[in-house]
Short mmCIF file of C-alpha atoms in Angstrom, two decimals:
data_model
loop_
_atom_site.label_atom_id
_atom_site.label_comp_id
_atom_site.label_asym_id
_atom_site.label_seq_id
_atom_site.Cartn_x
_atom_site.Cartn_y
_atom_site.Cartn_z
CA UNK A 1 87.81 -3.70 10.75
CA UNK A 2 86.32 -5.71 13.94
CA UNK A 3 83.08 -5.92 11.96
CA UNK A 4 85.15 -6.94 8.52
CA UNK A 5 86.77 -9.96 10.09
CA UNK A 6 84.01 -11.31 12.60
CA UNK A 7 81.61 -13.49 9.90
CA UNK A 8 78.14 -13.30 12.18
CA UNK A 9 78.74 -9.17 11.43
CA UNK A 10 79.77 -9.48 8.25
CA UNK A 11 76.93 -11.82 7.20
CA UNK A 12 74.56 -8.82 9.22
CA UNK A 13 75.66 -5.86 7.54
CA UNK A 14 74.90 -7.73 4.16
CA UNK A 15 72.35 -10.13 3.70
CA UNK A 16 69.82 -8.09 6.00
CA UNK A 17 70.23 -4.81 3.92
CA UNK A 18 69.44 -7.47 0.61
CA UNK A 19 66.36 -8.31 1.89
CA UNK A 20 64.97 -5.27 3.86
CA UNK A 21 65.84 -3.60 -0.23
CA UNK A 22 63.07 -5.95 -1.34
CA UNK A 23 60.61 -6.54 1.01
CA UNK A 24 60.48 -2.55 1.30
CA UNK A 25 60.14 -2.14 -2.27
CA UNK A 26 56.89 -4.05 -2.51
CA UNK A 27 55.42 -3.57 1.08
CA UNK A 28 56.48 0.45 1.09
CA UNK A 29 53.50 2.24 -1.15
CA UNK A 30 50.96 4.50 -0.75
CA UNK A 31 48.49 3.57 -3.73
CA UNK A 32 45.69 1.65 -2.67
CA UNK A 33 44.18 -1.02 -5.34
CA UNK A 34 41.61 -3.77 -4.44
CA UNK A 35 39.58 -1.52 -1.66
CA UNK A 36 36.71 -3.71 -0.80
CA UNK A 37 33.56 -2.19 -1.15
CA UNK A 38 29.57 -3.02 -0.19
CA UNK A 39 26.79 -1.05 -1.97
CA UNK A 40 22.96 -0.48 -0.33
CA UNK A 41 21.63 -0.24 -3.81
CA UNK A 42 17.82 0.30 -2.37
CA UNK A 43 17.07 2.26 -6.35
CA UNK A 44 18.34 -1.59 -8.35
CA UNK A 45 17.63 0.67 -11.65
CA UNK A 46 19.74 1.03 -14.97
CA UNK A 47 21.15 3.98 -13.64
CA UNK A 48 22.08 2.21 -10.03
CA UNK A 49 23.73 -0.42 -11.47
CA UNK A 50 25.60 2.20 -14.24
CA UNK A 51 26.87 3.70 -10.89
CA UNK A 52 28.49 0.20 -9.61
CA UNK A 53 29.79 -1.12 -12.94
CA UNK A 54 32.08 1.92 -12.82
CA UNK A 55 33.36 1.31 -9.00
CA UNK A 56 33.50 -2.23 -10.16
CA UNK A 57 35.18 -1.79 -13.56
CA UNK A 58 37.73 0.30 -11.30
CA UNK A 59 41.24 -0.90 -10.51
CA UNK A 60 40.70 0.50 -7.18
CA UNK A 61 37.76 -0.83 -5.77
CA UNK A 62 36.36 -4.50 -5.31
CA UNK A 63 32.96 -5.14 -4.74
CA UNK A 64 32.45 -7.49 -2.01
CA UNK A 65 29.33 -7.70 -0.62
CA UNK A 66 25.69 -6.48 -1.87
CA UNK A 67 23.55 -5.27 1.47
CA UNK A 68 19.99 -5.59 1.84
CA UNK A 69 19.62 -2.85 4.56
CA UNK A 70 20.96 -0.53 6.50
CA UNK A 71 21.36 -2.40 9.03
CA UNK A 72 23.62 -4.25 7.57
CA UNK A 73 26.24 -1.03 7.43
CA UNK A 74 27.99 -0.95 10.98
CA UNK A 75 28.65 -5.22 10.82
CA UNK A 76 30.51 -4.37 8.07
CA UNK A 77 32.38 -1.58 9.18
CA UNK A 78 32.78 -2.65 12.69
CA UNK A 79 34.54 -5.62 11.56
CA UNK A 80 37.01 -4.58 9.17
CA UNK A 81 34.95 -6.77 6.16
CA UNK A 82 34.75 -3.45 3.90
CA UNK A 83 36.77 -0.23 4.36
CA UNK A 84 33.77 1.43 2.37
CA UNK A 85 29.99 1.22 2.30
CA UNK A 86 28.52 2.85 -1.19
CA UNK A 87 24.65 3.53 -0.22
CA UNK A 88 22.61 4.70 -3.31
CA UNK A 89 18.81 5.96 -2.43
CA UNK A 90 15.71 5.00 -4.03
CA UNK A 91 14.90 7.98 -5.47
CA UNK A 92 18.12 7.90 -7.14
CA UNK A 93 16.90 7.11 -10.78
CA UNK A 94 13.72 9.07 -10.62
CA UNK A 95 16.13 12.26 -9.81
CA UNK A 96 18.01 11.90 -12.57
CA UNK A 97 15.35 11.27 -14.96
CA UNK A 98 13.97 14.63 -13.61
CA UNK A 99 17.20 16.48 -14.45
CA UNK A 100 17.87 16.71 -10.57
CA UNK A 101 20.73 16.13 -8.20
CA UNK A 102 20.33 12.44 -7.07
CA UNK A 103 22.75 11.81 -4.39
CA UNK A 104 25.06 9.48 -3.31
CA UNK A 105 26.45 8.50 0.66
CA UNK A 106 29.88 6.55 0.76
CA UNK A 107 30.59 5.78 4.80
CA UNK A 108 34.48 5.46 5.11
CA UNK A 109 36.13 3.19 7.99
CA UNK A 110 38.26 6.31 9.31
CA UNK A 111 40.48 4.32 11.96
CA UNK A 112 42.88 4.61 8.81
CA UNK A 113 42.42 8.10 7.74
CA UNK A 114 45.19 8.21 5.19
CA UNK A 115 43.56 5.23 3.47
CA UNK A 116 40.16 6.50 4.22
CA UNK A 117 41.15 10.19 2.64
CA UNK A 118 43.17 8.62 -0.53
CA UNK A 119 40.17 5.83 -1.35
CA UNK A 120 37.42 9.06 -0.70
CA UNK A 121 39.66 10.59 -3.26
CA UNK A 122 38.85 7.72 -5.61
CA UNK A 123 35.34 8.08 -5.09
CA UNK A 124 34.90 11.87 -6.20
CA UNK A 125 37.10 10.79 -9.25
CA UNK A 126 34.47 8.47 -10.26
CA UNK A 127 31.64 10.11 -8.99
CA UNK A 128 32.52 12.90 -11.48
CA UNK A 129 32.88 10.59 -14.17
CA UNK A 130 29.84 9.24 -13.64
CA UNK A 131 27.99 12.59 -13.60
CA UNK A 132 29.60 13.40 -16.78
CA UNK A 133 28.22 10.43 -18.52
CA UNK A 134 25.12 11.14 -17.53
CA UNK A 135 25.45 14.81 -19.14
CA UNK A 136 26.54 12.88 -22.48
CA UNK A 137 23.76 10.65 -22.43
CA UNK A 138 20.86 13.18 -21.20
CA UNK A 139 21.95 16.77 -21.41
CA UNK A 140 18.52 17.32 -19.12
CA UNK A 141 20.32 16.62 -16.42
CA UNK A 142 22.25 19.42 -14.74
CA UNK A 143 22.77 18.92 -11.48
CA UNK A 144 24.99 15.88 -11.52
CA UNK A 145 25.14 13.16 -8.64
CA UNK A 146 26.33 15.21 -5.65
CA UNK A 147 28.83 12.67 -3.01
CA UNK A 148 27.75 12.65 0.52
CA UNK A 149 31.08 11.53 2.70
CA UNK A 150 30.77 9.75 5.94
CA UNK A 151 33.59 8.84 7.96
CA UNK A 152 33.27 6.33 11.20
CA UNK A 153 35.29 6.04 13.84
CA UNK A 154 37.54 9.34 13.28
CA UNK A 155 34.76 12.16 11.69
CA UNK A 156 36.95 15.00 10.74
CA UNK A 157 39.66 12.47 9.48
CA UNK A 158 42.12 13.53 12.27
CA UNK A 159 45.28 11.67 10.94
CA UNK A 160 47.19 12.19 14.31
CA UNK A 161 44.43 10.01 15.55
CA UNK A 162 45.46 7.06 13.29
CA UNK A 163 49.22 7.56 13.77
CA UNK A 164 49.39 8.55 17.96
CA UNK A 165 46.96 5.78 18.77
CA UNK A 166 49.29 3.18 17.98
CA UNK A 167 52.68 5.25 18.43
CA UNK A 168 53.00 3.73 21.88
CA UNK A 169 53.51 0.11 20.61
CA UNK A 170 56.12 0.94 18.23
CA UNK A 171 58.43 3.17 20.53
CA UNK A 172 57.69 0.45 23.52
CA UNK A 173 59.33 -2.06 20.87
CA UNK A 174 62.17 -0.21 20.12
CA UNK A 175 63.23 0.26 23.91
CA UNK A 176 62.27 -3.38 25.05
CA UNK A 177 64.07 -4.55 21.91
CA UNK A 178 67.24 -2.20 22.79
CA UNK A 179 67.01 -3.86 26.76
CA UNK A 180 66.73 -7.29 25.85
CA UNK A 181 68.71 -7.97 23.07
CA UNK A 182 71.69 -6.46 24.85
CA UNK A 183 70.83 -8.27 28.17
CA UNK A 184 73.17 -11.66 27.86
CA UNK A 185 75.79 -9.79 25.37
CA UNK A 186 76.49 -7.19 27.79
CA UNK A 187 77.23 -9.97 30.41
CA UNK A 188 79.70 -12.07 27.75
CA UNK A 189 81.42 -8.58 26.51
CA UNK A 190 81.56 -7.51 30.13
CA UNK A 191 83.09 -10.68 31.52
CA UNK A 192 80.35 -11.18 34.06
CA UNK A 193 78.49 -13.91 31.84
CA UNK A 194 81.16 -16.65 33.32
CA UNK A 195 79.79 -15.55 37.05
CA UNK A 196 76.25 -16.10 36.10
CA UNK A 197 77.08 -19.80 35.17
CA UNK A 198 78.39 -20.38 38.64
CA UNK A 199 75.35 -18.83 39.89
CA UNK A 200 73.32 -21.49 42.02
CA UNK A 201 70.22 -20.17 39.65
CA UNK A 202 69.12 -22.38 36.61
CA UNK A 203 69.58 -20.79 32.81
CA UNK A 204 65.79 -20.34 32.33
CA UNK A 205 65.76 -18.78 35.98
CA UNK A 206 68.59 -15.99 34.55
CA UNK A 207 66.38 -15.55 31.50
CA UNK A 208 63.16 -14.72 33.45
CA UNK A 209 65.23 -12.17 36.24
CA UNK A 210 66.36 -11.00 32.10
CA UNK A 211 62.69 -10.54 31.38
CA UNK A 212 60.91 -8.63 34.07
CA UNK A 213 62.96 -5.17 33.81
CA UNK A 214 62.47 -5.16 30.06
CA UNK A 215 58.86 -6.24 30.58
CA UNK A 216 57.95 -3.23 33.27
CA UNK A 217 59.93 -0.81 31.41
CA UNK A 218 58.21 -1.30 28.11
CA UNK A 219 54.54 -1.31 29.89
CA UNK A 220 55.53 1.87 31.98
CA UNK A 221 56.78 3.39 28.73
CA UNK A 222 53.49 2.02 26.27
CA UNK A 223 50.99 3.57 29.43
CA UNK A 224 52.71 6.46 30.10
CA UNK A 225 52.95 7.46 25.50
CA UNK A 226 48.86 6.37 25.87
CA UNK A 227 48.38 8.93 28.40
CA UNK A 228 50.20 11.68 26.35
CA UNK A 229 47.81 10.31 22.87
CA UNK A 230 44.86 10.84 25.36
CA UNK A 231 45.72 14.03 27.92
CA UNK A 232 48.24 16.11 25.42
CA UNK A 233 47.19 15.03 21.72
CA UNK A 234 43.23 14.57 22.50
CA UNK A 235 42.88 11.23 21.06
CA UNK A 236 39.79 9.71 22.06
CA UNK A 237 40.17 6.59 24.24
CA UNK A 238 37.15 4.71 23.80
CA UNK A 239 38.00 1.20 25.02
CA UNK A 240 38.90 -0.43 28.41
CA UNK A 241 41.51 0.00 30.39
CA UNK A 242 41.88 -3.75 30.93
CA UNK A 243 41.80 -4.19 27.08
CA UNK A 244 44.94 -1.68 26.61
CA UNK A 245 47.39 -3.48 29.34
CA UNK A 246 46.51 -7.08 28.58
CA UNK A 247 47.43 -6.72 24.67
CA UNK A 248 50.59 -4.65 25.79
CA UNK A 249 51.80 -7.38 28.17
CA UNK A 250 51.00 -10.03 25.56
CA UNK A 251 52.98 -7.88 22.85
CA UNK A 252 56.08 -7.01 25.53
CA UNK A 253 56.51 -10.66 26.39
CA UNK A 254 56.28 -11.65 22.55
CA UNK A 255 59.25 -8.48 21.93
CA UNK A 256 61.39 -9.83 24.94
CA UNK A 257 61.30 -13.57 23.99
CA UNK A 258 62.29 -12.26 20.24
CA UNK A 259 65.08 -9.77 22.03
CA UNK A 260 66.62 -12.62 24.70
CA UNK A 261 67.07 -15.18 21.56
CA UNK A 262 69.14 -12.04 19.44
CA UNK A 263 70.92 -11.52 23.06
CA UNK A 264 71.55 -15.64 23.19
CA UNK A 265 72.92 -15.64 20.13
CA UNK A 266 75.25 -12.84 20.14
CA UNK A 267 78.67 -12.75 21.19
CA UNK A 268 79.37 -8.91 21.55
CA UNK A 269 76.56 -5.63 22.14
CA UNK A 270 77.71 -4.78 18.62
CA UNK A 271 75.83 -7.49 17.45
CA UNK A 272 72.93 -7.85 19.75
CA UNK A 273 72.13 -3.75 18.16
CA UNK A 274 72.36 -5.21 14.87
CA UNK A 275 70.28 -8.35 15.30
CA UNK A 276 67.37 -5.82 16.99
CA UNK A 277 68.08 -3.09 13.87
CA UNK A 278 67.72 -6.18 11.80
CA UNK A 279 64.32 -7.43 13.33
CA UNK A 280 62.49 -3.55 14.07
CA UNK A 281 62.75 -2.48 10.59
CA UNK A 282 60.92 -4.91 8.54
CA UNK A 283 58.94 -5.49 11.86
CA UNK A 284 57.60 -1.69 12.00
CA UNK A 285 57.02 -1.61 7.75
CA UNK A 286 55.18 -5.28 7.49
CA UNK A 287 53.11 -4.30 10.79
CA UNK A 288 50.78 -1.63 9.22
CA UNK A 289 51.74 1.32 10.73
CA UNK A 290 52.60 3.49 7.89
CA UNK A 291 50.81 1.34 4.85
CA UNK A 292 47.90 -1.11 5.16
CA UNK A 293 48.88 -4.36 5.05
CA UNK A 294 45.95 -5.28 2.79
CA UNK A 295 47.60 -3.07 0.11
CA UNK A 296 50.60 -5.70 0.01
CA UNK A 297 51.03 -8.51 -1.94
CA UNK A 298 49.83 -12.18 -1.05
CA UNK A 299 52.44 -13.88 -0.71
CA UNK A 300 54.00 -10.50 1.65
CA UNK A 301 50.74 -10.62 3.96
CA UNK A 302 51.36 -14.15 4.66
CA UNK A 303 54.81 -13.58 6.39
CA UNK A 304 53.09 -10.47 8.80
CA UNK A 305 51.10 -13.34 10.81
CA UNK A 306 54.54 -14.09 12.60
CA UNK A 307 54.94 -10.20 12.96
CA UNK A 308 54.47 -8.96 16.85
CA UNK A 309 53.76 -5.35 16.36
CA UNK A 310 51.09 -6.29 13.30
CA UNK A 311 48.69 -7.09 16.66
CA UNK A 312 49.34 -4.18 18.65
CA UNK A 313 49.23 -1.78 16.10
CA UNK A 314 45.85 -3.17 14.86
CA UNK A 315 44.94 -3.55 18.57
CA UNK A 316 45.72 -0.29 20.11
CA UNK A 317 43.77 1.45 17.39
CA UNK A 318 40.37 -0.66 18.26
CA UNK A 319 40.60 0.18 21.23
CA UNK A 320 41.14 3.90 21.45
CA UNK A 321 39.64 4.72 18.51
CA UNK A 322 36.45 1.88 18.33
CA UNK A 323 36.31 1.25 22.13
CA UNK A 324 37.17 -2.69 22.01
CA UNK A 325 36.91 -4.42 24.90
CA UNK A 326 39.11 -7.61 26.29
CA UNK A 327 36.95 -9.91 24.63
CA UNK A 328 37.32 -7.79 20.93
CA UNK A 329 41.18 -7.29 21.27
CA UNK A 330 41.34 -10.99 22.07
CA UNK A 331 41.76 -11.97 18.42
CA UNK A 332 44.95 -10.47 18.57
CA UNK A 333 46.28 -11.65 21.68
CA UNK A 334 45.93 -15.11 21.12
CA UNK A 335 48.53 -14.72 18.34
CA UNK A 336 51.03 -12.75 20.46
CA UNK A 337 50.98 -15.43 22.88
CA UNK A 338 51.50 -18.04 20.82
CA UNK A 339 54.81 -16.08 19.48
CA UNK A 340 55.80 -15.80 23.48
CA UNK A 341 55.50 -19.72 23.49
CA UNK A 342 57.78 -20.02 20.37
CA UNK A 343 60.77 -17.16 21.14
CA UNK A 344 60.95 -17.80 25.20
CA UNK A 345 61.60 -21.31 24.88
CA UNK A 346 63.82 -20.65 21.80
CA UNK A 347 66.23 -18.04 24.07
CA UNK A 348 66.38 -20.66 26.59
CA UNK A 349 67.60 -23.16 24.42
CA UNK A 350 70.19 -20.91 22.76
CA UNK A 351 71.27 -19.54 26.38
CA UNK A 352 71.48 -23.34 27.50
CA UNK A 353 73.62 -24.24 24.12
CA UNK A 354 75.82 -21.55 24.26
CA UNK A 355 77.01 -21.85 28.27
CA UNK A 356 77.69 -25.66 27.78
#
């Protein structure tokens, strides 16, 4: 009844629930559409380019990028341009015309093996098509066009590699979120906040001695669950050590600047745990965790560039899984920081309003 007559709760337990309904019901799907695509087409024959029109006549698939060389293939893997890399041979058309098996290689990005597995899946489905064109057309052939699969990054399409690799940033959110959104509500509900005004410290002072237990706590807890991905679930750690706890600060001090302004705001605990509840949910399904974030639509993407755990996520799995360095995870701590910059300020003028 508390909650019922109190309008800040009231307007929580609705209006959230509205919009989590719909953002979930277009960001929460597991059928990809649009997978960009390159193609190595070293044969450029009739039958080569039969191949791509269906992969590009395919609601799945977009073709991106034509290569002129191999060594063109780990650019565009390596930086996320293409999530698959269609390589056809040059004896390709001279197999078929000789009624044998003319192969074909697709290399997956496997730092998403879900996505990698389900768009692979795609593949054989036209690969087979394909093949049984070519049986309509010229019965001589028999052997079909055989599908080579490649996966970088993650070979045997471990998907406990893609999940535990970035597990760490999302439980470290939920606990720094719990600790910091319940920091300055405790002190009003407990009846200490009034103490902390006579304090001889300043409010932004208060708000930093706020900060540093939720910051160590959430960097003890983010190193100690990427020790257990590494030492108990064997997922590879490729990157720096240096790479891993500079993104994590940059993340926990973007998560406790969003956590102090809930706590600023809120009058009661009751609704500093509603204001986080409100923020991790649309937080963990818009950051790519569970669904690629490609896979969403336009206007849905756009609103994940003010999203905190969208960089961490991404982040953590370049560097266990593609051995980033500092310099390659910096493209996603630049945004992190500038999100500290917005919410720290932000808390301390809501923590400044509300004692006057």
């Amino acid at each position: 009844m508390m909650i019922l007559r109190d309008p800040k709760s009231r307007m929580v337990l609705i209006v959230p629930p509205i919009i989590q309904f719909f953002v979930f019901s277009y960001a929460a799907t597991f059928d990809l559409q649009n997978v960009e695509f390159a193609v190595l087409d070293e044969s450029k024959t009739v039958e080569s380019r039969s191949l791509i029109s269906h992969f590009s006549g395919s609601k799945h698939f977009e073709l991106v990028q034509r290569l002129d060389s191999t060594a063109q293939i780990p650019e565009m893997i390596n930086t996320e341009t293409v999530r698959l890399v269609l390589h056809i041979s040059r004896d390709f058309a001279d197999k078929i015309v000789n009624g044998d098996s003319a192969s074909v290689q697709v290399i997956a990005d496997g730092r998403n093996s879900n996505v990698a597995s389900i768009a692979l899946g795609y593949v054989q489905d036209i690969i087979q098509q394909y093949s049984a064109s070519l049986r309509i057309l010229a019965p001589a052939v028999k052997g079909g066009t055989p599908l080579i699969q490649r996966a970088w990054f993650n070979r045997n399409m471990e998907t406990r590699w893609y999940i535990v690799s970035s597990l760490g940033g999302i439980i470290s959110m939920v606990i720094v979120m719990t600790l910091s959104s319940l920091s300055v509500a405790r002190e009003r509900e407990f009846g200490t906040f009034d103490q902390l005004l006579v304090s001889p410290f300043q409010p932004l002072e208060i708000l930093i001695g706020k900060s540093v237990p939720c910051v160590f706590f959430g960097l003890a807890d983010a190193i100690l669950l990427s020790l257990a991905a590494v030492y108990w679930f064997a997922v590879p750690f490729r990157g720096t050590v240096g790479a891993l706890f500079l993104i994590l600060l940059a993340f926990m001090l973007a998560i406790v600047g969003v956590g102090l302004f809930i706590s600023a705001i809120s009058v009661t605990m009751q609704q500093g745990l509603l204001g986080a509840f409100v923020f991790i949910m649309p937080a963990v399904l818009l950051g790519g965790f569970t669904t690629p974030i490609s896979n969403m639509p336009q206007w849905l993407q756009y609103s994940t560039v003010i999203n905190p755990l969208k960089y961490v996520v991404q982040g953590l799995r370049d560097i266990f899984l593609t051995g980033a360095d500092v310099s390659a995870v910096w493209n996603y701590v630049w945004p992190l920081c500038i999100i500290s910059a917005v919410t720290m300020p932000a808390a301390a003028v809501m923590f400044r309003f509300r004692t006057q």
